[in-house]
Structures are given as structure tokens and as C-alpha cells.
CSV table of C-alpha atoms in Angstrom, one decimal:
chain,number,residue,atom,x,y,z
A,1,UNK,CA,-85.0,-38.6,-26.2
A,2,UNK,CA,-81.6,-40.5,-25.4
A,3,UNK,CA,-81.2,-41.0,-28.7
A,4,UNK,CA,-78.2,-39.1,-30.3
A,5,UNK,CA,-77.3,-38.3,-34.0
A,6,UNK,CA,-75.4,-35.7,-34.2
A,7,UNK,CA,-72.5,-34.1,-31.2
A,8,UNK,CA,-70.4,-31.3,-31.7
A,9,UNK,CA,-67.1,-31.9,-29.0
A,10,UNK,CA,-65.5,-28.8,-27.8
A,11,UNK,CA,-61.8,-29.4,-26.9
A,12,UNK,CA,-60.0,-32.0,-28.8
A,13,UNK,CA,-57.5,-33.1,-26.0
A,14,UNK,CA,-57.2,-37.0,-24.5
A,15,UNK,CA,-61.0,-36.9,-23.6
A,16,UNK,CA,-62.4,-35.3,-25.9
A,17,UNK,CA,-61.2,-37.1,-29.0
A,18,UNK,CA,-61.9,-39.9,-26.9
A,19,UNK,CA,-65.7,-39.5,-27.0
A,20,UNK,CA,-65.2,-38.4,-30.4
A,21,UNK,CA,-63.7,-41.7,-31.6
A,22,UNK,CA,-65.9,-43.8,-29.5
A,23,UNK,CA,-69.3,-42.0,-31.1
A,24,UNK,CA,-68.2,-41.9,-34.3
A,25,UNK,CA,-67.5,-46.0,-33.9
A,26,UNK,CA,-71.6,-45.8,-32.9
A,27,UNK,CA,-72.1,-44.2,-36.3
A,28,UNK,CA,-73.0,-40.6,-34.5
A,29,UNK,CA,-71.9,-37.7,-36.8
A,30,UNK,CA,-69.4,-35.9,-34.9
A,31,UNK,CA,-68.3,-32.2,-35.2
A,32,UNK,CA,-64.9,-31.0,-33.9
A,33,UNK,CA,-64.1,-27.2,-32.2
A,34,UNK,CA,-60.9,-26.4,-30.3
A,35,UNK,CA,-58.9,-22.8,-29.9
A,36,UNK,CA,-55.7,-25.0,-31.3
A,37,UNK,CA,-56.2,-25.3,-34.7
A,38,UNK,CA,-53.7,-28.6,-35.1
A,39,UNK,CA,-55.7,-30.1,-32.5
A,40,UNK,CA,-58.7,-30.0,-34.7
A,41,UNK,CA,-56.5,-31.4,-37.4
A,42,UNK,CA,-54.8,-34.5,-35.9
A,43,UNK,CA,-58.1,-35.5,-34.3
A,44,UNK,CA,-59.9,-35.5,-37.7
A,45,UNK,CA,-57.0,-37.0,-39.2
A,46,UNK,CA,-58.2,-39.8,-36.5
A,47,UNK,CA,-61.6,-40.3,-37.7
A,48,UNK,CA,-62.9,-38.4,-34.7
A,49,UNK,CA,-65.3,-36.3,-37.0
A,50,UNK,CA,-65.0,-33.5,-39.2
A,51,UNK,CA,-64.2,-29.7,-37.9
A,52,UNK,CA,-67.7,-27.4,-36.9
A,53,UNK,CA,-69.3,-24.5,-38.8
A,54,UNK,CA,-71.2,-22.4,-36.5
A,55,UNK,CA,-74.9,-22.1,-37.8
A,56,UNK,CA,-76.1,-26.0,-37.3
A,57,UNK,CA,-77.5,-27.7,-34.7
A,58,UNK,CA,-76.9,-30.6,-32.7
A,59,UNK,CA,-78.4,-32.9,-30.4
A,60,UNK,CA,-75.8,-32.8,-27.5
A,61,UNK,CA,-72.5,-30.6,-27.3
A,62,UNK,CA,-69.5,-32.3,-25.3
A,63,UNK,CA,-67.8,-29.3,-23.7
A,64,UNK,CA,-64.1,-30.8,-23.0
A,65,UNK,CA,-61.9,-28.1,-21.9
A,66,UNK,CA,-60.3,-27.3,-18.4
A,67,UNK,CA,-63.1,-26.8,-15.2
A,68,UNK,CA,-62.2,-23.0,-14.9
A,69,UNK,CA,-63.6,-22.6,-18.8
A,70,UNK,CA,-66.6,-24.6,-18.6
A,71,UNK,CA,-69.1,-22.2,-18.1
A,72,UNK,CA,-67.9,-19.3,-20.7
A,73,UNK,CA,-68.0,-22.1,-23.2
A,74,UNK,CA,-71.1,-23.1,-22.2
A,75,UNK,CA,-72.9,-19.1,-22.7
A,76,UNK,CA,-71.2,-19.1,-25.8
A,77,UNK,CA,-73.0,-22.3,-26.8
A,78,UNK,CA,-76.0,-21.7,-25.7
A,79,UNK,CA,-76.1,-17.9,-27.5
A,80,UNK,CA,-75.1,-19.4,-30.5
A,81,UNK,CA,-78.1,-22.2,-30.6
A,82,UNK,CA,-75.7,-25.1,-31.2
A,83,UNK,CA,-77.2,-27.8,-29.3
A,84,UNK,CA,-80.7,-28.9,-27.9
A,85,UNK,CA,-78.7,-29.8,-24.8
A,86,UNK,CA,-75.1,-29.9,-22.8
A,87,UNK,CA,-72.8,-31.5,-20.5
A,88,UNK,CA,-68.8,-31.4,-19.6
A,89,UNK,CA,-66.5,-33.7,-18.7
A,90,UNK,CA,-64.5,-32.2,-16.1
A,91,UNK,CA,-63.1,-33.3,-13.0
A,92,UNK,CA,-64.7,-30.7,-10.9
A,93,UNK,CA,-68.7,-30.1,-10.6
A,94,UNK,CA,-69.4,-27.5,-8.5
A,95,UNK,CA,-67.2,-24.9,-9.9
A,96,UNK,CA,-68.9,-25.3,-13.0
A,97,UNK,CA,-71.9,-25.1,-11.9
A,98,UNK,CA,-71.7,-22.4,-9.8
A,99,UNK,CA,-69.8,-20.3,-12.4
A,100,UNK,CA,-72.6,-21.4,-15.5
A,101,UNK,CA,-75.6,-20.1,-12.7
A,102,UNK,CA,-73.4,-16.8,-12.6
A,103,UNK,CA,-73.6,-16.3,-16.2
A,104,UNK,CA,-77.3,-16.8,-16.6
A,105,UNK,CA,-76.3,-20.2,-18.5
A,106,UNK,CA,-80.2,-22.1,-19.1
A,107,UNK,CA,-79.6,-24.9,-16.3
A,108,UNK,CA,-82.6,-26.7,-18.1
A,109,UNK,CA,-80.7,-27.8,-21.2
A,110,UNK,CA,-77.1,-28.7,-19.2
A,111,UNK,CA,-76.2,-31.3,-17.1
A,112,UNK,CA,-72.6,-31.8,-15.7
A,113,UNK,CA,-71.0,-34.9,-16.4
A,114,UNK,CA,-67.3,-36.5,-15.9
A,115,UNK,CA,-66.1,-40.2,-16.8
A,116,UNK,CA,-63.6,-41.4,-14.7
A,117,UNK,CA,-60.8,-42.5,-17.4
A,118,UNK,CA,-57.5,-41.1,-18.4
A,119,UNK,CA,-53.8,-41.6,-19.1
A,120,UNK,CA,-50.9,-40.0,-18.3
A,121,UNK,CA,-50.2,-38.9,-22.0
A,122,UNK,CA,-52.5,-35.9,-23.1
A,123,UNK,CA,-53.4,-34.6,-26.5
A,124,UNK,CA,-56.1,-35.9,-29.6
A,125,UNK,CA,-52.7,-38.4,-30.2
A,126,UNK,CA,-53.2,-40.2,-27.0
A,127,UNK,CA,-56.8,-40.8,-27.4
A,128,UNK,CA,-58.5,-44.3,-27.6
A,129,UNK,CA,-62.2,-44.8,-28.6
A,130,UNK,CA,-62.4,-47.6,-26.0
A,131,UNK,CA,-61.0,-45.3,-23.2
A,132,UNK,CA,-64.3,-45.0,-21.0
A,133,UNK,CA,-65.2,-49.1,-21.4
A,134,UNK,CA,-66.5,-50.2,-17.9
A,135,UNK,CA,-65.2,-47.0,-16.6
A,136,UNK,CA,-67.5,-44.3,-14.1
A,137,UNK,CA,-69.1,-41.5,-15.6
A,138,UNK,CA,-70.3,-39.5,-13.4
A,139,UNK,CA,-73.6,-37.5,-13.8
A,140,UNK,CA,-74.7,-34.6,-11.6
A,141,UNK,CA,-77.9,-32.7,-12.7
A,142,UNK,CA,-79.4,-30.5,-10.2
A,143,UNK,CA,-83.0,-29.2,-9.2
A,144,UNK,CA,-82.9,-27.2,-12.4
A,145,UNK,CA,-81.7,-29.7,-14.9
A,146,UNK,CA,-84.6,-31.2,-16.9
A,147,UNK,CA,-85.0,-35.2,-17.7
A,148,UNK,CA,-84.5,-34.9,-21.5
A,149,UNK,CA,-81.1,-33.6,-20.3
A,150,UNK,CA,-80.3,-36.4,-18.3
A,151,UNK,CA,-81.7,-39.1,-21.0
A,152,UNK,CA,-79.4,-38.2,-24.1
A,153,UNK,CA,-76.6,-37.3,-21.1
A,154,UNK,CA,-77.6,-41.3,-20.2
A,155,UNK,CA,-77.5,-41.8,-23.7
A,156,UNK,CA,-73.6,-40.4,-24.5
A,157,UNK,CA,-72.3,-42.6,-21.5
A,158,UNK,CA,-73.8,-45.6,-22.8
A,159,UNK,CA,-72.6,-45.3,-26.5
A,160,UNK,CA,-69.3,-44.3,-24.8
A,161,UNK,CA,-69.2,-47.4,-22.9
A,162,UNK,CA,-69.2,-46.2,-19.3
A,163,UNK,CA,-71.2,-46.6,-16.5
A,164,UNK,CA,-73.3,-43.9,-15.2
A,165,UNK,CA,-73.1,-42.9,-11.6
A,166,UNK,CA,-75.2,-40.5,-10.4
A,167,UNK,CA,-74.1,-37.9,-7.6
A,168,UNK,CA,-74.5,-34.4,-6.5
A,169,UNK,CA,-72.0,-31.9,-7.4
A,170,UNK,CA,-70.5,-31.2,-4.1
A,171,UNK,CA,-70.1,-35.0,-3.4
A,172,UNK,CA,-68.7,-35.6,-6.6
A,173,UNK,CA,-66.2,-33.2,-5.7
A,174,UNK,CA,-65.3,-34.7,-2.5
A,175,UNK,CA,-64.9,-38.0,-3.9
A,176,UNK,CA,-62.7,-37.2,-6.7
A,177,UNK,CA,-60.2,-35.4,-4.3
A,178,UNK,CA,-59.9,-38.6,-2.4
A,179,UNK,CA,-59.9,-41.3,-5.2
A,180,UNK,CA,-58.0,-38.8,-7.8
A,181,UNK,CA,-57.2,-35.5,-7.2
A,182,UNK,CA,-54.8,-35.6,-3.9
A,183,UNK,CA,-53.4,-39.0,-4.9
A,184,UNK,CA,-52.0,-37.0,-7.8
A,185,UNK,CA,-50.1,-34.6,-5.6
A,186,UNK,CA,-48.8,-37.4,-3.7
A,187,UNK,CA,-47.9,-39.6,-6.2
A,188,UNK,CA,-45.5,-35.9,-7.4
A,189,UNK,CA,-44.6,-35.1,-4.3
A,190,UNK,CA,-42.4,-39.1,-3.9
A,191,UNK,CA,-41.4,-38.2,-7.7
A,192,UNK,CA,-40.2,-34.8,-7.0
A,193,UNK,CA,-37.6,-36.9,-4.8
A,194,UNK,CA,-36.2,-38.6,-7.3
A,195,UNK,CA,-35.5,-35.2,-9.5
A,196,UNK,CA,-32.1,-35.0,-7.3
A,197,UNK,CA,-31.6,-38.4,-6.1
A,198,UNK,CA,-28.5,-39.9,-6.9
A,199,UNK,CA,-27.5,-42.3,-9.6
A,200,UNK,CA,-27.3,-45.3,-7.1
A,201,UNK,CA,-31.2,-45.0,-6.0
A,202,UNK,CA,-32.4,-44.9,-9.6
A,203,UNK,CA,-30.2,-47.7,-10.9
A,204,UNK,CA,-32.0,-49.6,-7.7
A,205,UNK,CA,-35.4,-48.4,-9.0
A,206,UNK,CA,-38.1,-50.9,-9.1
A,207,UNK,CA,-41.8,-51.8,-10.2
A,208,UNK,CA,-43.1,-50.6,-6.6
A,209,UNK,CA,-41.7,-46.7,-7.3
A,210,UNK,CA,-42.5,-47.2,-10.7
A,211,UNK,CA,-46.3,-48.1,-9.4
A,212,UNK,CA,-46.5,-45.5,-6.9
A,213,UNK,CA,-45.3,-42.5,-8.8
A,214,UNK,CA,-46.9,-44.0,-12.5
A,215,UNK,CA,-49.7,-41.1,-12.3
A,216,UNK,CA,-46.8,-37.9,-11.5
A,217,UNK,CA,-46.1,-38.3,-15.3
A,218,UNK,CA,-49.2,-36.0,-16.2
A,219,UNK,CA,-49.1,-32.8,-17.8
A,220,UNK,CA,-48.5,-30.1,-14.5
A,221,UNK,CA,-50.9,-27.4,-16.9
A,222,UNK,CA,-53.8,-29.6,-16.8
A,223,UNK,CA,-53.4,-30.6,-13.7
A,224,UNK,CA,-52.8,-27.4,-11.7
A,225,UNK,CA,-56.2,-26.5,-13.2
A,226,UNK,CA,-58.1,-29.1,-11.9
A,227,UNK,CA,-56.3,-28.7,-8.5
A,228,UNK,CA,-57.0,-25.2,-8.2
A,229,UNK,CA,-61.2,-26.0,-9.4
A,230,UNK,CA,-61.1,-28.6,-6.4
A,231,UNK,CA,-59.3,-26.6,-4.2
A,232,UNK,CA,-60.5,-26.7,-0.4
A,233,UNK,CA,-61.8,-30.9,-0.7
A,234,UNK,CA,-58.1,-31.9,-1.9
A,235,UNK,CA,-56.1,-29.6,0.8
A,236,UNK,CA,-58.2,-31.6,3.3
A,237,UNK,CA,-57.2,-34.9,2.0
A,238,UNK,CA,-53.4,-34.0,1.6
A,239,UNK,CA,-53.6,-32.2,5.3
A,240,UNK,CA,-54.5,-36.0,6.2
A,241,UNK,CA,-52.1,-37.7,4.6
A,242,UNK,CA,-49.8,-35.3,5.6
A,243,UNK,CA,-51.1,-35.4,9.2
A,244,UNK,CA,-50.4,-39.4,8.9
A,245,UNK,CA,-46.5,-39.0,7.1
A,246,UNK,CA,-45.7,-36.5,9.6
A,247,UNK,CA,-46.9,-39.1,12.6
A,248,UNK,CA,-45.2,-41.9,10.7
A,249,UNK,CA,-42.0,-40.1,10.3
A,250,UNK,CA,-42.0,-38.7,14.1
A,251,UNK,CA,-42.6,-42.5,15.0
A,252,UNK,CA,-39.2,-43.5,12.4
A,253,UNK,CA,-37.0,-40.6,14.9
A,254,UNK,CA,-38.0,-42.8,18.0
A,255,UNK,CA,-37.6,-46.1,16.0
A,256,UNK,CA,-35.4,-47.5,19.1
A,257,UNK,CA,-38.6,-47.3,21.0
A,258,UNK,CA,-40.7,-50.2,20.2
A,259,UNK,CA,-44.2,-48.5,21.1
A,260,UNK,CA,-43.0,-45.9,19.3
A,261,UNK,CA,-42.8,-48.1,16.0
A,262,UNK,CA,-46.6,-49.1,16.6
A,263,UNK,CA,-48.3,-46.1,14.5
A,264,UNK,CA,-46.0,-46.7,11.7
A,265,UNK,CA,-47.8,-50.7,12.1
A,266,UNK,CA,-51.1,-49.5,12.3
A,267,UNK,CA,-50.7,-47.3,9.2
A,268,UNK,CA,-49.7,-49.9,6.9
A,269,UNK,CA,-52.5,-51.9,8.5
A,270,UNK,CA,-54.8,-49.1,7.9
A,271,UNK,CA,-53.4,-48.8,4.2
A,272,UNK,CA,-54.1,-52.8,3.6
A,273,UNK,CA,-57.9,-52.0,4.6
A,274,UNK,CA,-58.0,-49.9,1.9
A,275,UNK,CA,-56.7,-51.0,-0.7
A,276,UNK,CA,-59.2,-54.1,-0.4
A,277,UNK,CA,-62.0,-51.5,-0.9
A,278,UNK,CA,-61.2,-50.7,-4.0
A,279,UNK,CA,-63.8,-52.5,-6.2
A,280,UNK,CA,-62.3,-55.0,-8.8
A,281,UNK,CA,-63.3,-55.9,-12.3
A,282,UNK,CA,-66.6,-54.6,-13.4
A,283,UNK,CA,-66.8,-52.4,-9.9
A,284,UNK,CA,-67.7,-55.5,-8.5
A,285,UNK,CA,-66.5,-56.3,-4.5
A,286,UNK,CA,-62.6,-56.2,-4.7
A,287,UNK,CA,-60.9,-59.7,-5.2
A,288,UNK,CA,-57.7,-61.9,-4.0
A,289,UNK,CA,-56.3,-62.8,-7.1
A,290,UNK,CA,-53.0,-65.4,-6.9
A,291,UNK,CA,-50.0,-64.4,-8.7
A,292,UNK,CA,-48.1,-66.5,-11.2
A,293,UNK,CA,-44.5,-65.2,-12.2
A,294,UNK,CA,-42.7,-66.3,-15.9
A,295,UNK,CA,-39.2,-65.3,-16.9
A,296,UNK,CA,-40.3,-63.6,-20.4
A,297,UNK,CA,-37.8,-62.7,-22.9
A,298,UNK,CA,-38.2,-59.1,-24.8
A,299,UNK,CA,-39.1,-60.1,-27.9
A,300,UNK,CA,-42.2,-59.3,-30.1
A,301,UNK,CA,-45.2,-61.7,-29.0
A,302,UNK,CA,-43.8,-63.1,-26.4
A,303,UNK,CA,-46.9,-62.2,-24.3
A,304,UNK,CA,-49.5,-63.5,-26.7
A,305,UNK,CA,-48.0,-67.2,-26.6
A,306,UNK,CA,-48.5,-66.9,-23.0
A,307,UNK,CA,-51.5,-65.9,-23.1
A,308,UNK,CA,-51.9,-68.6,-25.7
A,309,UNK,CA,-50.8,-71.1,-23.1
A,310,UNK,CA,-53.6,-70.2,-20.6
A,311,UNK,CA,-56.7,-70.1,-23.0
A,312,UNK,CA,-55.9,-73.8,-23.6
A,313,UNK,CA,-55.6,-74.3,-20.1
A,314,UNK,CA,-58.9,-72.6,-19.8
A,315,UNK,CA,-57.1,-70.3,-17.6
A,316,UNK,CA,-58.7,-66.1,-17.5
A,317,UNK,CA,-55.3,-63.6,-16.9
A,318,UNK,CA,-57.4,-61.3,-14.4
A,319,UNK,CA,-54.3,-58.7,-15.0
A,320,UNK,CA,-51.0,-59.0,-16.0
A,321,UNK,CA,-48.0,-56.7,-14.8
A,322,UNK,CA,-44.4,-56.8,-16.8
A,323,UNK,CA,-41.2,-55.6,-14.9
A,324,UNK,CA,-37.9,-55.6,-16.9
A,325,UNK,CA,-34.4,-56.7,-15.9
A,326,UNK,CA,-32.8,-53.8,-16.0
A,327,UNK,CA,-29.4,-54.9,-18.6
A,328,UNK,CA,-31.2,-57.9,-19.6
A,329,UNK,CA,-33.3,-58.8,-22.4
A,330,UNK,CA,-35.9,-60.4,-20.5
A,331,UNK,CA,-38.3,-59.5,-17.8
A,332,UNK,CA,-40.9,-61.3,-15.3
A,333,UNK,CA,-44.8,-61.5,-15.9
A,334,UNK,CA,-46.6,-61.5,-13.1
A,335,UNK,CA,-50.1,-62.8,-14.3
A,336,UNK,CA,-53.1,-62.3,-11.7
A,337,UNK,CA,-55.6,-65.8,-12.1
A,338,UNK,CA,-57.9,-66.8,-9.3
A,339,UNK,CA,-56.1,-68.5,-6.5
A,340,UNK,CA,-57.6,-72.3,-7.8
A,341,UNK,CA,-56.4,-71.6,-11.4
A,342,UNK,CA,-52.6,-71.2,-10.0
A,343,UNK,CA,-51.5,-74.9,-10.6
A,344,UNK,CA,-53.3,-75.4,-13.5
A,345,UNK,CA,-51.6,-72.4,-15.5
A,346,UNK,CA,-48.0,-73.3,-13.9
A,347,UNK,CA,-48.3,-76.8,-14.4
A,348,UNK,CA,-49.6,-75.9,-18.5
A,349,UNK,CA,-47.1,-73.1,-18.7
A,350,UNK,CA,-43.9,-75.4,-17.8
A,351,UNK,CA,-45.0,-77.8,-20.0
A,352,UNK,CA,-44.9,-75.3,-23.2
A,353,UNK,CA,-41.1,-74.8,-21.5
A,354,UNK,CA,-41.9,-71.1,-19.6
A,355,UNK,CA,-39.6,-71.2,-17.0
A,356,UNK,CA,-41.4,-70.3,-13.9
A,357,UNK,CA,-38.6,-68.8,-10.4
């Protein structure tokens, strides 16, 4: 039953002309729907499938629009005939659920889905068929939700190239506002200081606010609606983190007190711990990588010879980061290897004359 020929793909924003391009790559026929109209152009004009004609039938419709719509889209589907089965890729389950039970949606033929993966641009332009590679995709079928569902749900992920996680609804939900959602609004909430700071800071700017407030960039729309879908699990996150600034910052006032300084300690300690459990490559256990810094001019393919340099070394870049000199043409490269490979790549990229601080 997981086998899928045809997919009609409701909303052709970031994710959905994402799955799109990555079935179509499969060889799956793929039909487009979205209220925009140009939407439906530019992502055909992407080879993410050709626009739908109500009357046919597919194997699985992708409903891609914001959590709040989900379900309408979902009746209207499923009056219509135009799929033997459903899912969504929202960022909020239960909301969904909840609203399609409302509507006297058949629970039998949808199950709720959402892949982990996205960018801070938006739109059918922004889409890449190899966005969900290795990435989460969460699956959430309930009592009600029949195995063929699951299967060709199983099915999507796979041709997709994600890894399917299965969870229930309300967990999902909780998990997403502590990995996704309220990092958002926290990420905004150090960018909205930088709206009015003054010229000084910003010429100061670095990669670590440039890391920290990377994700504020998305589109406010999209996001308020996922906020407000997920609404009580990320106020109790943020009333957390707020909890811990507002300790942190009481602890700054009384800064001539050295006991006082002590929670401020133990939450950076605290924030260490978790960053090491976030998993690493593959969601394997997380990993110490070394770093090893080159001076890299800005020029085109500058970063290929490096990482020209370190295949013949025999050398894997676990990651790379770039951070430019601001005025300069040039940057560093911070290239992540595993802590033994560190000599070996600086020894083999000095050779090749890389100048390493």
C-alpha cells in the first residue's frame, strides 16, 4: 500500500514545493493547488508538477497550508474524492486534529504528519527537493487512523528523504515548542534589540549574534500562526526562560556579590548540558568535533580548493562555518573534523599555502 503514484500538494509555499520537487525527482506525478495563483505558477515553472483539475484522483494529498486551515482543507478534500488518503505538514498536531474531528473529517483515511526542515526564506522560490534529507518527520495517527494511512504516509517520508518519527499529537506539540517554536520567539525577542541599537553595536556585530538571532529572519505571518496553533505548550517554555533571564538579570544587579553571581554560573553550566544533547549527524549521540580556522579570501571557489585540500588528506569537514571580515575581502573558515584529524588537515592545508592564525 506505501506505494505512491500520483500526489496532489495543496499550498505551494517552502514545504510544499519542497515535497513537490523531491517526489517528482522519485518520478511520482505531482499535482499543484494553492489560493495564490503565481504560486502555482513559479512552482510549476520549478518542475514541482503541473497545476490540479478537480475530478481525479490520487493516491495521497499533501495538505501544506498554515495549522489553523488544515482541517477546512481537509473536508473540502475529502467531499470532493481527491485522494484515497491524507496527511499535513504543519507544525502543530493537535489543533488539527481536533478541529478535522469537529468537522466530521473521515479520521480513517488521514494521518497528521510534519517534517522537521525549513529556512528562514519562504515561498515555492525558496524551496529545495533535498530539504527533508536525514531530517524528522513526524507522524501522529491516532486510534482512528487506519494502517494503509500510515503505510503510503511511511511511504511519502521515505521518497522525501526523512526519517519517520512516530509520536502522539499532544507530545508532538510539546516537543516542538521546546526544540522550535519558543526558540523562535527568543531568538526575535534579542533581534528586536537590535531594531534601535546604535550604529556602534552593529558595526561590533559578530558570528555569535549572527548565530543566535539566524532563525528571527522568518516571515512574522507564518509564524504568528503557528504560535497561536501551539499556544499554551510555548507560553510555558518562554515563562521558563523568562523565569531563568529574569533570575540571571536580578543576579547581574547584585554582581558585587559574588554568591550572587553563582545562578548566572550555573545557567551557563545548565545551557552547556544542553547543547550536548542535541543529537549530531544522522541523529546519532551528539559529538566533540575540533575546530580548524583558515584565513579564506572572498573569491569564487575558494571553498572547494579547501575542501579539495582535505579529501586528499583523507580528512571528512563534519561542518564548516564562514564569518567575514567586515571591510575586508576575506574571511575565516572554521571547519569542524574529529579531534585526531586536526593535525593532519593543518599540517596538509599549510602545505597547499592556507594560512592558518
Amino acid at each position: 500500500m506505501s506505494g505512491l503514484e500520483s500526489v496532489l500538494v495543496v499550498g505551494t509555499g517552502l514545504i510544499g514545493t519542497s515535497v513537490a520537487l523531491a517526489l517528482r525527482e522519485q518520478g511520482v506525478t505531482v499535482y499543484l493547488a494553492d489560493r495564490d495563483a503565481g504560486a502555482v505558477r513559479l512552482a510549476r515553472e520549478l518542475g514541482a508538477g503541473t497545476e490540479w483539475n478537480a475530478g481525479r484522483t490520487v493516491d495521497l494529498a499533501v495538505i501544506a497550508v498554515p495549522p489553523q486551515g488544515v482541517a477546512a482543507q481537509l473536508a473540502d478534500l475529502q467531499r470532493a474524492g481527491a485522494a484515497r488518503f491524507y496527511t499535513d505538514v504543519a507544525s502543530v498536531k493537535a489543533l488539527p486534529l481536533r478541529q478535522a474531528a469537529d468537522l466530521g473529517c473521515d479520521l480513517n483515511t488521514y494521518v497528521a504528519g510534519h517534517p522537521l526542515a525549513g529556512r528562514e526564506r519562504s515561498g515555492p522560490a525558496a524551496a529545495r527537493a533535498d530539504l527533508f534529507l536525514g531530517r524528522p518527520w513526524a507522524l501522529c495517527p491516532t486510534e482512528e487512523t487506519s494502517p494503509d494511512a500510515v503505510e503510503v504516509l511511511l511511504g511519502l517520508i521515505k521518497l522525501c528523504g526523512g526519517e519517520a518519527v512516530r509520536v502522539e499529537a499532544a507530545e508532538h506539540d510539546r516537543a516542538v515548542a521546546i526544540v522550535s517554536h519558543a526558540p523562535h520567539v527568543t531568538a526575535s525577542a534579542v533581534a528586536a534589540r537590535l531594531a534601535d541599537a546604535p550604529a556602534t553595536a552593529l558595526g561590533l556585530a559578530g558570528q555569535g549574534v549572527r548565530d543566535v538571532t539566524r532563525i528571527a529572519a522568518g516571515d512574522p505571518g507564518l509564524w504568528t500562526g503557528i504560535l497561536s496553533g501551539n499556544a499554551l505548550p510555548v507560553a510555558d517554555v518562554l515563562e521558563a526562560v523568562a523565569a531563568d533571564l529574569a533570575a540571571a538579570a536580578a543576579s547581574l544587579r547584585a554582581s558585587a556579590d559574588p554568591e550572587a553571581m553563582g545562578q548566572v554560573t550555573e545557567l551557563l553550566h545548565r545551557g552547556v548540558a544542553g547543547t550536548g544533547r542535541i543529537p549530531g549527524k544522522h541523529g546519532g549521540p551528539a559529538r566533540t568535533y575540533a575546530t580548524v580556522q583558515v584565513i579564506i579570501g572572498d573569491r569564487p571557489g575558494e571553498l572547494a580548493k579547501l575542501f579539495l585540500v582535505a579529501e586528499a588528506a583523507g580528512v571528512n569537514i563534519e561542518d564548516v562555518r564562514l564569518e567575514h571580515a567586515p571591510g575586508l575581502p576575506l574571511g575565516a573558515a572554521d571547519l569542524s573534523v574529529q579531534p585526531e584529524a586536526v593535525a593532519v588537515l593543518s599540517e596538509a592545508l599549510r602545505a597547499h599555502g592556507w594560512h592558518l592564525p
